[in-house]
Coordinates of C-alpha atoms in Angstrom, one line a residue:
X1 CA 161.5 162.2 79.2
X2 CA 162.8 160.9 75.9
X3 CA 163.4 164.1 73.6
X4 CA 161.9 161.5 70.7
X5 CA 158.9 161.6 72.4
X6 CA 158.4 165.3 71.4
X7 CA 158.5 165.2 67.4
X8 CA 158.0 169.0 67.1
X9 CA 161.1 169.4 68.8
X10 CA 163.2 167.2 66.7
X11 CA 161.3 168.4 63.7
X12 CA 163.2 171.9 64.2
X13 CA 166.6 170.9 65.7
X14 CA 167.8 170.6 62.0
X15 CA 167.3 174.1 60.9
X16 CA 169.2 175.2 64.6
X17 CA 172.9 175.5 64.4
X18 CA 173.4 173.7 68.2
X19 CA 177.1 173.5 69.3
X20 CA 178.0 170.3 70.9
X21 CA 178.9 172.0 74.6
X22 CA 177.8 175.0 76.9
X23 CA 179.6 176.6 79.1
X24 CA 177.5 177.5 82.0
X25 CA 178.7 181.6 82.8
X26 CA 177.3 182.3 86.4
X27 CA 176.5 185.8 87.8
X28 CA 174.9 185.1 91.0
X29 CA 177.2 186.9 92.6
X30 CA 178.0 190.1 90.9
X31 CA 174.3 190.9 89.0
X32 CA 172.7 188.5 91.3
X33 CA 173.7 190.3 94.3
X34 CA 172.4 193.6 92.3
X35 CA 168.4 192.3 93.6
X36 CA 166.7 195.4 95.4
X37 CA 167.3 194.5 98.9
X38 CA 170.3 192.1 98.3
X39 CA 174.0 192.1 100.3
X40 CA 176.2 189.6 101.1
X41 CA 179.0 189.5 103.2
X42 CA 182.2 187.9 102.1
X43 CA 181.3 184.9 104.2
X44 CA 178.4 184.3 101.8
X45 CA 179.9 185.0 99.1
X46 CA 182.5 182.4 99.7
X47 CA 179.9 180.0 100.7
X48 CA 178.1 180.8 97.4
X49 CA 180.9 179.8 95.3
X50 CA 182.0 176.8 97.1
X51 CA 178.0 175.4 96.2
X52 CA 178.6 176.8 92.4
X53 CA 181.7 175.1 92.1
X54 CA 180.6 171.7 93.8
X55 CA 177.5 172.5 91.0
X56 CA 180.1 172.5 88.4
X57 CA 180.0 176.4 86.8
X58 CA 182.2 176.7 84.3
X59 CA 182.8 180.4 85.4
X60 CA 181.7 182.1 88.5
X61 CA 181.6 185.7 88.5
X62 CA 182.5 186.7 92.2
X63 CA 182.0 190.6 91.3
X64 CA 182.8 194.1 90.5
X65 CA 186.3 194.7 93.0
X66 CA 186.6 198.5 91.6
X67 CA 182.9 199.0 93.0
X68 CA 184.0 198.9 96.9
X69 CA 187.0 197.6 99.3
X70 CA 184.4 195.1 100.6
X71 CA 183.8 193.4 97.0
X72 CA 187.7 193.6 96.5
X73 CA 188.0 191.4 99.5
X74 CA 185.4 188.9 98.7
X75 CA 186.6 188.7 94.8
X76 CA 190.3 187.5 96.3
X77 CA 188.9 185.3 99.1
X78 CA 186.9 183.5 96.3
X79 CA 190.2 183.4 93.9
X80 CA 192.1 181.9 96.2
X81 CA 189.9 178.6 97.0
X82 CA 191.6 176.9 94.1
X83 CA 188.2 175.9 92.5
X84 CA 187.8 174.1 89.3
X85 CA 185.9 176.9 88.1
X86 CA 187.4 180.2 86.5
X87 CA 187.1 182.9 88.8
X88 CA 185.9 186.0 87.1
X89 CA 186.0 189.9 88.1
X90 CA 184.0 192.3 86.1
X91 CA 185.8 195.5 84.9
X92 CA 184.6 198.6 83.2
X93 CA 187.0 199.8 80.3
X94 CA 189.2 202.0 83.0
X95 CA 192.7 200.9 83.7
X96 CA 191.9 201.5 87.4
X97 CA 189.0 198.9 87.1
X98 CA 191.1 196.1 85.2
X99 CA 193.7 196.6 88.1
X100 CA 191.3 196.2 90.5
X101 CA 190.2 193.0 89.2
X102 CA 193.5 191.6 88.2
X103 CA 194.8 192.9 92.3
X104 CA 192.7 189.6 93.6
X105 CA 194.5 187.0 91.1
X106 CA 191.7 186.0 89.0
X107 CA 192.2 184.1 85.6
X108 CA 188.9 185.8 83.9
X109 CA 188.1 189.0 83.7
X110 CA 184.8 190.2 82.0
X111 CA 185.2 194.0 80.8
X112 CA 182.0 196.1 79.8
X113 CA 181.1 199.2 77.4
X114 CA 177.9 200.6 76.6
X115 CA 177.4 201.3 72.7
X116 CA 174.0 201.9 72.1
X117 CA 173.2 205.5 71.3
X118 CA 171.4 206.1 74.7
X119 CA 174.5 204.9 76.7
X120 CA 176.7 206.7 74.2
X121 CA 174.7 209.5 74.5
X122 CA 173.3 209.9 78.0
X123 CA 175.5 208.0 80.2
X124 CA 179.1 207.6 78.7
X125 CA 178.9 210.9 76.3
X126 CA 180.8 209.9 74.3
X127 CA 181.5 208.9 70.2
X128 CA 181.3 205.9 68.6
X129 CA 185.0 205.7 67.7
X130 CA 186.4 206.6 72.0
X131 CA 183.9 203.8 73.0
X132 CA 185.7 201.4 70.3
X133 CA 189.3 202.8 71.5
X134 CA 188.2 202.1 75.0
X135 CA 187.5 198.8 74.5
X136 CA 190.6 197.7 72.7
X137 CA 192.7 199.0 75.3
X138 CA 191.0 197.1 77.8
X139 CA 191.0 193.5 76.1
X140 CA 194.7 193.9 75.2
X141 CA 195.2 195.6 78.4
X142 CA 193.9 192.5 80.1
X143 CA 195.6 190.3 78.0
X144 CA 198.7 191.1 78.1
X145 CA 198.5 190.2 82.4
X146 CA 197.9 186.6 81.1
X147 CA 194.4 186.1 82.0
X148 CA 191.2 184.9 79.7
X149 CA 189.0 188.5 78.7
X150 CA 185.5 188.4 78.1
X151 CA 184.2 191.5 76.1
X152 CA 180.6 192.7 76.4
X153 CA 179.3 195.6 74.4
X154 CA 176.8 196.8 77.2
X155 CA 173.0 197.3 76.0
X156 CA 173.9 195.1 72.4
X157 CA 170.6 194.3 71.4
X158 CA 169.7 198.6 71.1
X159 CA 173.0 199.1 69.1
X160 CA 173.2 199.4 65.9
X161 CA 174.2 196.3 64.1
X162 CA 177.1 197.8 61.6
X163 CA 178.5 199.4 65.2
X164 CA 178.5 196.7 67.1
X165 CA 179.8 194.3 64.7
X166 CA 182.5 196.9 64.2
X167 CA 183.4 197.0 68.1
X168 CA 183.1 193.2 68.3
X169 CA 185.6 192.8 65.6
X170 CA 187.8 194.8 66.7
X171 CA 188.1 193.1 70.4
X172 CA 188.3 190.2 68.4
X173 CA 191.3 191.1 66.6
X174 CA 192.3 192.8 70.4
X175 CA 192.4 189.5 71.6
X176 CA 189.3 189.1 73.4
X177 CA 188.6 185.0 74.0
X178 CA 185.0 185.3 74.1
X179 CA 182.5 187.8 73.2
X180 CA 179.4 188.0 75.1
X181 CA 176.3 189.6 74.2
X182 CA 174.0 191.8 76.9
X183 CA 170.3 192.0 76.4
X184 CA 170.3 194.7 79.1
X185 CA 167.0 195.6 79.2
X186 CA 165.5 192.7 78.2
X187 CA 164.3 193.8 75.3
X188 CA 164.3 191.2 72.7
X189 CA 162.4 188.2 71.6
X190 CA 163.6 184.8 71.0
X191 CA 163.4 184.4 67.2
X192 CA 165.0 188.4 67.4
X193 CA 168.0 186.6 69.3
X194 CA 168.6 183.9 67.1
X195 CA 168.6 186.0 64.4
X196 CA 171.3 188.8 66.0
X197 CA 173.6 185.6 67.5
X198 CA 173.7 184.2 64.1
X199 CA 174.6 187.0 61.9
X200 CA 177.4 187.7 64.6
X201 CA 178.6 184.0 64.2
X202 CA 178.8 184.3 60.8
X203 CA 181.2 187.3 60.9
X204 CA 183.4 186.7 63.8
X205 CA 185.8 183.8 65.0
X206 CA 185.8 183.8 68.7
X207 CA 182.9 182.0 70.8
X208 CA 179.8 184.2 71.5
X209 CA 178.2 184.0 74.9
X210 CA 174.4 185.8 75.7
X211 CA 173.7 187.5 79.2
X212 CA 169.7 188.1 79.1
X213 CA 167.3 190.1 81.4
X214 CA 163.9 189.3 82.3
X215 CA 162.3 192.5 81.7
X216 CA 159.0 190.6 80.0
X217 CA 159.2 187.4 81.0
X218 CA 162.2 186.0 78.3
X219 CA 165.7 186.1 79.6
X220 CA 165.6 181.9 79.3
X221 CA 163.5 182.0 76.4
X222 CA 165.9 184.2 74.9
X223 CA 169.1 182.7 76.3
X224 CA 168.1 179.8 74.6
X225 CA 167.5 180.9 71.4
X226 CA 171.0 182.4 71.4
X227 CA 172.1 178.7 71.5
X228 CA 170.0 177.9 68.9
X229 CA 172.4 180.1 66.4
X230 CA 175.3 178.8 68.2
X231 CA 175.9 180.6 71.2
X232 CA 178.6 178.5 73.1
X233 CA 177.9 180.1 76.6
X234 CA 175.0 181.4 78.6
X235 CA 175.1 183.8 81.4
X236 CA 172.5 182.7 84.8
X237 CA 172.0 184.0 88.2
X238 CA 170.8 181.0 90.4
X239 CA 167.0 181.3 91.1
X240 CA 166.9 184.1 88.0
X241 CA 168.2 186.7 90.8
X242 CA 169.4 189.9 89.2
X243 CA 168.6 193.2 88.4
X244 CA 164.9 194.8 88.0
X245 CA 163.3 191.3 87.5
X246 CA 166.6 189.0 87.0
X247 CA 168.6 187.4 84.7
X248 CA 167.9 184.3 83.1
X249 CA 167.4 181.3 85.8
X250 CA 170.5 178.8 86.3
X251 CA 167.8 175.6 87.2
X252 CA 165.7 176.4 84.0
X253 CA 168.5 177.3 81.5
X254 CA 170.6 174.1 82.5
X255 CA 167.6 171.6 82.6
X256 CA 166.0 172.9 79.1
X257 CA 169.7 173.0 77.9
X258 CA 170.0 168.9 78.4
X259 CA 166.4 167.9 77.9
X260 CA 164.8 169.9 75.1
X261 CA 168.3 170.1 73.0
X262 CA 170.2 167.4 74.4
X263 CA 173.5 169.7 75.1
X264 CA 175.5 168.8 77.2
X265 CA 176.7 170.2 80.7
X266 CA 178.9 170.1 83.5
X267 CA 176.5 170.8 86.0
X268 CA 175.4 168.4 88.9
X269 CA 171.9 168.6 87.8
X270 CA 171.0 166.6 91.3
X271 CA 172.3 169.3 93.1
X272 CA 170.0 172.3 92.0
X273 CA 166.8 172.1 94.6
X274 CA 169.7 172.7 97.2
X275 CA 172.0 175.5 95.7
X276 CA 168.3 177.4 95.2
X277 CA 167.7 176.7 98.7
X278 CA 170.7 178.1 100.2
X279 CA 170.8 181.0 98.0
X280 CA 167.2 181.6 98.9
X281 CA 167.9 181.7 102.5
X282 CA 170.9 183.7 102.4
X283 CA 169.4 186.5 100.1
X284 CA 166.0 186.8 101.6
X285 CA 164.3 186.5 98.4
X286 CA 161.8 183.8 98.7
X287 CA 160.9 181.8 95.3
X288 CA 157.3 181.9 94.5
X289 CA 156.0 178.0 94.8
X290 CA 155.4 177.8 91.3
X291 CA 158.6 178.5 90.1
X292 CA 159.9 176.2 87.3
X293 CA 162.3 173.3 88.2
X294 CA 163.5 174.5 91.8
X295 CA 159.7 175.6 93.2
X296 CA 157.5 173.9 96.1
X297 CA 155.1 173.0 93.5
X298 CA 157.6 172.2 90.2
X299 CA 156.5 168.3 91.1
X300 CA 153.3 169.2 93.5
X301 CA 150.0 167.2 92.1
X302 CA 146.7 167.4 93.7
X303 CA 144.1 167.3 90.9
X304 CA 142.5 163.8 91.1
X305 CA 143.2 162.7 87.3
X306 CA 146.5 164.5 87.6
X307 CA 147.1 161.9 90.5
X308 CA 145.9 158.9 89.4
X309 CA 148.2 159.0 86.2
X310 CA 151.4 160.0 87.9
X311 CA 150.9 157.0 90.5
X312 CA 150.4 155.2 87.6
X313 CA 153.5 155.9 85.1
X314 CA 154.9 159.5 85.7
X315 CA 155.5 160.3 82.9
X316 CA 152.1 161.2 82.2
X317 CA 152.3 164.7 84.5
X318 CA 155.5 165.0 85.1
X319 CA 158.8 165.9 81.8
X320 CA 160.8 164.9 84.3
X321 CA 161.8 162.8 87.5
X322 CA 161.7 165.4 90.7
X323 CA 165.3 163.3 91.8
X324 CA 166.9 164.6 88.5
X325 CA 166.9 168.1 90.0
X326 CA 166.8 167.1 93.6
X327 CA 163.4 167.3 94.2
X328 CA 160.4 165.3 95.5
X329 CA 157.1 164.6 94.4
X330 CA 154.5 165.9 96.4
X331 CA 150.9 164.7 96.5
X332 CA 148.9 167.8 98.0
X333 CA 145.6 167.2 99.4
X334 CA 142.8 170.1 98.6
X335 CA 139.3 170.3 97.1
X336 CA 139.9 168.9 93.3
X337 CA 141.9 165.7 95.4
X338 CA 140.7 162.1 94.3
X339 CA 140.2 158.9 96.5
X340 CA 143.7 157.2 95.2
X341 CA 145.5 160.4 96.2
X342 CA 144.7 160.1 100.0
X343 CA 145.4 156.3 99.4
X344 CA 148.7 157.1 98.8
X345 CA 148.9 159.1 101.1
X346 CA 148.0 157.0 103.4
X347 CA 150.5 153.8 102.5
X348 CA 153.4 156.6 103.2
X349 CA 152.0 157.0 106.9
X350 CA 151.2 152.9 106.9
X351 CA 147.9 153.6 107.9
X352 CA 145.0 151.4 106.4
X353 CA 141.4 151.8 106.6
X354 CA 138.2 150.7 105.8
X355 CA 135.7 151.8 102.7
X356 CA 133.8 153.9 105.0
X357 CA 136.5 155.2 107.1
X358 CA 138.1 156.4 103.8
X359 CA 134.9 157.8 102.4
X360 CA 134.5 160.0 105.4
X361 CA 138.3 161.1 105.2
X362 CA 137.4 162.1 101.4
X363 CA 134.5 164.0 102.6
X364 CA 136.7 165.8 105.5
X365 CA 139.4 166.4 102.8
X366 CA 136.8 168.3 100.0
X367 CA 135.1 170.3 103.2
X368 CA 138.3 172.0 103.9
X369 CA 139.3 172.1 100.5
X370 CA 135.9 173.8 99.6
X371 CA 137.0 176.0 102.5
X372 CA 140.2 177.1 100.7
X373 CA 142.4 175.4 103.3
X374 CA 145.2 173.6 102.3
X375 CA 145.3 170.0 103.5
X376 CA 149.1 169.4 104.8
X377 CA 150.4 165.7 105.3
X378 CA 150.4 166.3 109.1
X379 CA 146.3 167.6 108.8
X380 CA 145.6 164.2 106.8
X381 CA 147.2 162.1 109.2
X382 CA 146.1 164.0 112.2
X383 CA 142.5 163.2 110.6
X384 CA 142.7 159.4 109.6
X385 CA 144.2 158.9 112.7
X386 CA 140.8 160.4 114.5
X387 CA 138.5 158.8 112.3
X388 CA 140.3 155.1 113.1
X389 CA 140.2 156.2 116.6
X390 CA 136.3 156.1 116.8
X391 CA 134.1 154.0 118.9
X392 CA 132.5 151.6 117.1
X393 CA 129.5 152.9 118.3
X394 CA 127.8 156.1 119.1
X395 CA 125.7 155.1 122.6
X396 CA 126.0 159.2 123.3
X397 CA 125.7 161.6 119.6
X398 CA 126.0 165.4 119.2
X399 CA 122.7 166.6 118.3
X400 CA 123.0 170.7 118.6
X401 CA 125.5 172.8 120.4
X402 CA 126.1 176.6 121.2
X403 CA 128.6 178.4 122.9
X404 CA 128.2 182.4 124.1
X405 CA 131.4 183.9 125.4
X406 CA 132.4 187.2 125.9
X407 CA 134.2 189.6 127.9
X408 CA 131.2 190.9 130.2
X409 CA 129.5 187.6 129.8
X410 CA 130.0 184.2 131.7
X411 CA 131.3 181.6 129.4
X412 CA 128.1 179.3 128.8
X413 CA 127.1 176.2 126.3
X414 CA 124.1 174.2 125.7
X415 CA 124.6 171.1 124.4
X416 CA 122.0 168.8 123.2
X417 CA 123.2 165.0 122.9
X418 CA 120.9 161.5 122.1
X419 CA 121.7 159.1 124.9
X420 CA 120.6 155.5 123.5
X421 CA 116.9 156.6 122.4
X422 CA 116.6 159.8 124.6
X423 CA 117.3 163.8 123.8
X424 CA 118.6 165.5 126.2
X425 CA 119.6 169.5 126.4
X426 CA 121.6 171.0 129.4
X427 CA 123.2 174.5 129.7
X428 CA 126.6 174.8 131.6
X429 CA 128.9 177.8 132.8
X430 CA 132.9 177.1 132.3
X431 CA 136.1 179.4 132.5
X432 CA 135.9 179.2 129.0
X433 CA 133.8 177.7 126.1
X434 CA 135.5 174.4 126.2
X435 CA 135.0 174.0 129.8
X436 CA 131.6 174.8 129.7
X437 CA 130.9 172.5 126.9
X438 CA 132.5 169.6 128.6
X439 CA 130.4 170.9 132.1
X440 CA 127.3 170.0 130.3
X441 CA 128.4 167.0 128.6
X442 CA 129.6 165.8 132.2
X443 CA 125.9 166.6 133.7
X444 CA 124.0 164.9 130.7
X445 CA 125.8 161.7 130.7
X446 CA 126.1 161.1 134.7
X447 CA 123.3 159.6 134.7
X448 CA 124.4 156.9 132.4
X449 CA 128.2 157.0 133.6
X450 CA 130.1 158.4 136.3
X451 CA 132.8 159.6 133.7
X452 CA 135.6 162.0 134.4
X453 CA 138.3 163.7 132.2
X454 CA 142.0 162.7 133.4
X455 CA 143.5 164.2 130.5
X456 CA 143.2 166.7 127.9
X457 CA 145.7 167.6 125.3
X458 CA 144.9 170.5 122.3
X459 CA 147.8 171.2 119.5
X460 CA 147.8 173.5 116.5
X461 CA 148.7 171.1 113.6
X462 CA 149.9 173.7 111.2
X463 CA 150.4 177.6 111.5
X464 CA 147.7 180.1 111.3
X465 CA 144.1 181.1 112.8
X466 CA 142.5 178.8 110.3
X467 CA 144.8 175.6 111.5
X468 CA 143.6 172.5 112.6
X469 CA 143.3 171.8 116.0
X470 CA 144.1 168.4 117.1
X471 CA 141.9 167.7 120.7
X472 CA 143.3 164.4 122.6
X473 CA 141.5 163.3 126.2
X474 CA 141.8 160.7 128.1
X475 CA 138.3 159.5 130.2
X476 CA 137.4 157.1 133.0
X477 CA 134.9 155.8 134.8
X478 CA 135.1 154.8 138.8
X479 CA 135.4 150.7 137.4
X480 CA 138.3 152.1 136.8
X481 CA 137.6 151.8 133.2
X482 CA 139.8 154.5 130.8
X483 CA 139.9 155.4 127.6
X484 CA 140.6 157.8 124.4
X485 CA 139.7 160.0 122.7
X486 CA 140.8 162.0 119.5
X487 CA 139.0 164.7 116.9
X488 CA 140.8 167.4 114.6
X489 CA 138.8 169.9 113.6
X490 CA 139.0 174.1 112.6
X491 CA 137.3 174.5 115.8
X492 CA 138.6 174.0 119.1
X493 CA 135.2 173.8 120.8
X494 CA 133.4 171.3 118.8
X495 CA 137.2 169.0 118.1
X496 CA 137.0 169.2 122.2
X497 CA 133.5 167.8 122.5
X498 CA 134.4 165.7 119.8
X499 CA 137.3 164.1 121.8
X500 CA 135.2 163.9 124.7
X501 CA 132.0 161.8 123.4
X502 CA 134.6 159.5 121.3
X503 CA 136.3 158.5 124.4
X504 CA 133.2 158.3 126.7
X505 CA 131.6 156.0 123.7
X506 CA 134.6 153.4 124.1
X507 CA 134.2 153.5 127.9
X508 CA 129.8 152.9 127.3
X509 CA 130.7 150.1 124.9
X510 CA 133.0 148.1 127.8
X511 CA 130.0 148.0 129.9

């Protein structure tokens, strides 16, 4: 997508004060690995950071090594991987902390203070000017071990603004090389943001970086207005994996980043579907299929309209190609699908077929659709593949059928068929419903053919109790006649009797 083709856009890039690069600050895992639920052994970890840095992160935070021997190790395994990205250890303001971090050889370190008056207050107790102390010993602390300091006045966008100017300054002056500003709880709104990054721009010297929560729904939204007043850096967890409900996502931060604004960065943009995948396996936490950029349905189309322009110029559905992020495009088949989606479909199988044929796929397709049921690629093909499988003719045709199982009762069907002009109706006892069904086919056809089964087949196309069943038989006759048959239907029973009659129709039309 051309970023001319959106004139709203461009129409408010010149009041925005864009810097020309972003660094890309990621958190996956040290706030990432703070998801409910989430651990990760130093093993993945390390296998974390080697996908971030093939990515191209400008910094990877590999965590907290004062929080436990465990994260110590994992912080110095990562350091010492010789990436291209800085490796980063997060510190509180405690000389114990910064030693810690600066034990594992990393060249950032990231040190943290709360200053709003509820951390103040409740959880540090303590005044305004120990918090500022604090945080000037660390930065020069830090510094002074020759290794790049972050600052981050914890909770920032609940402090007041005189104080937190004041304790940005002075880590400024400290020697801190970029200052980074925490919406902790996620409070703020984007225009809020802008306005907070670019008052602080206009009174201090050193870069400003954001590091946004999700708490309603804005930690991009939010991330990127930061930019918008200049923010040079962005924090991001990969998949938006954080605490309570994240941090702003890598995949949607990065691709709004070079599409809407047009800023460049040094990430592999190709490489994003896969780094959300193996971070999704590792942590557990499963991405809902709507999720923006990296989810199973970011490039899924089934809506009939929706179809028919993408096939024709994709533009017309899609702000981007799926390959740009690693992605595919996905035609899904369900009850609002068109004719030219299942004909596409089709040409990826290499399967052709008549008017007809097709009409009573389309039919089959909107049933099952109407039914709720998702149509896979496998259930389509499983089904176009019955339907070209049909006799030409129907010598023998279902007319009624019903089945009475039970535990206490002897599996039974009546089946009623039309044999060339005549109805006929027998009842037949099997060891189960699909035996008994076939039992009384058997007996109303002998007359006509001496037909046996050789063969039958029955597979579950996809998972659960509403999944297709795909019934394949093989029939002959004593001329030593054979043929098959095929039928994929919800239910076993009637895709069985299905198969059968197809196959003993081929074997009537031979004679």
């Amino acid at each position: 997508m051309s970023i001319e083709e959106v004139k709203y856009i461009e129409e408010v890039k010149n009041e925005m004060k864009l810097p020309g690069k972003v660094r890309i600050f990621d958190t996956t895992l040290r706030d990432g690995e703070q998801t409910p639920g989430v651990a990760l052994t130093v093993d993945e970890k390390i296998g974390i950071a080697k996908k971030l840095d093939q990515l191209g992160v400008n910094i990877i935070e590999a965590g907290f090594p004062a929080s436990s021997p465990g994260e110590k190790d994992a912080v110095k395994s990562i350091a010492s991987l010789s990436l291209n990205a800085n490796i980063c250890g997060l510190a509180r303001v405690l000389k114990k902390d910064l030693d810690e971090a600066l034990a594992c050889d990393v060249d950032y370190i990231h040190t943290f203070i709360g200053t709003s008056p509820i951390h103040r207050k409740y959880k540090l107790k303590m005044d305004k000017e120990e918090i500022l102390q604090k945080a000037i010993f660390a930065v020069e602390y830090a510094r002074d071990h020759g290794v790049k300091v972050e600052f981050s006045a914890e909770d920032a966008t609940r402090t007041e603004f005189d104080y937190l100017l004041k304790i940005y300054k002075a880590v400024e002056d400290a020697g801190a090389h970029i200052i980074n500003v925490p919406d902790t709880v996620g409070v703020m709104i984007p225009r809020a943001m802008e306005h907070l990054i670019r008052k602080l721009n206009e009174n201090l010297k050193v870069p400003l970086s954001v590091h946004c929560h999700d708490d309603f729904g804005l930690a991009v939204a939010n991330s990127l207005a930061a930019v918008e007043a200049g923010a040079t850096q962005v924090h991001v967890t990969v998949n938006g994996l954080g605490e309570r409900a994240g941090n702003a996502a890598l995949e949607e931060v990065v691709m709004a980043l070079i599409i809407h604004y047009g800023i460049p960065v040094d990430i592999e943009t190709k490489k994003l579907v896969d780094i959300s995948e193996f971070v999704s396996k590792i942590t557990g936490v499963k991405m809902p299929p709507n999720k923006a950029i990296i989810g199973e349905n970011a490039f899924a189309h089934e809506a009939g309209i929706h179809v028919h322009g993408v096939k024709e110029k994709a533009e017309t559905y899609e702000p981007i190609k799926p390959e740009m992020v690693g992605h595919k495009r996905r035609i899904v088949l369900g009850k609002h699908t068109g004719t030219k989606a299942i004909k596409s479909k089709l040409e990826e199988y290499g399967i052709e077929m008549g008017d007809e044929q097709l009409r009573i796929l389309y039919e089959q397709v909107k049933e099952l659709g109407d039914k709720g049921k998702r149509v896979t690629d496998a259930d389509l093909k499983a089904m176009a593949i019955t339907i070209l499988g049909r006799a030409p003719e129907e010598i023998v045709k279902l007319e009624g059928i019903a089945v009475m199982t039970g535990e206490s009762v002897m599996p039974t069907a009546t089946v009623k068929l039309r044999i060339k002009d005549k109805v006929k109706t027998a009842a037949k006892t099997g060891v189960g419903p699909v035996d008994a069904a076939i039992n009384a086919i058997h007996s109303l056809v002998s007359e006509t053919a001496d037909i046996e089964l050789e063969e039958y087949n029955i597979e579950a196309i996809t998972g659960g109790t509403n999944a297709l069943a795909e019934v394949f038989v093989v029939m002959s006759d004593k001329e030593g006649n054979k043929a098959t048959g095929r039928s994929t239907r919800e239910d076993i029973v009637m895709a069985s009797v299905e198969a059968v009659l197809n196959a003993i129709n081929k074997i009537l039309t031979l004679k």
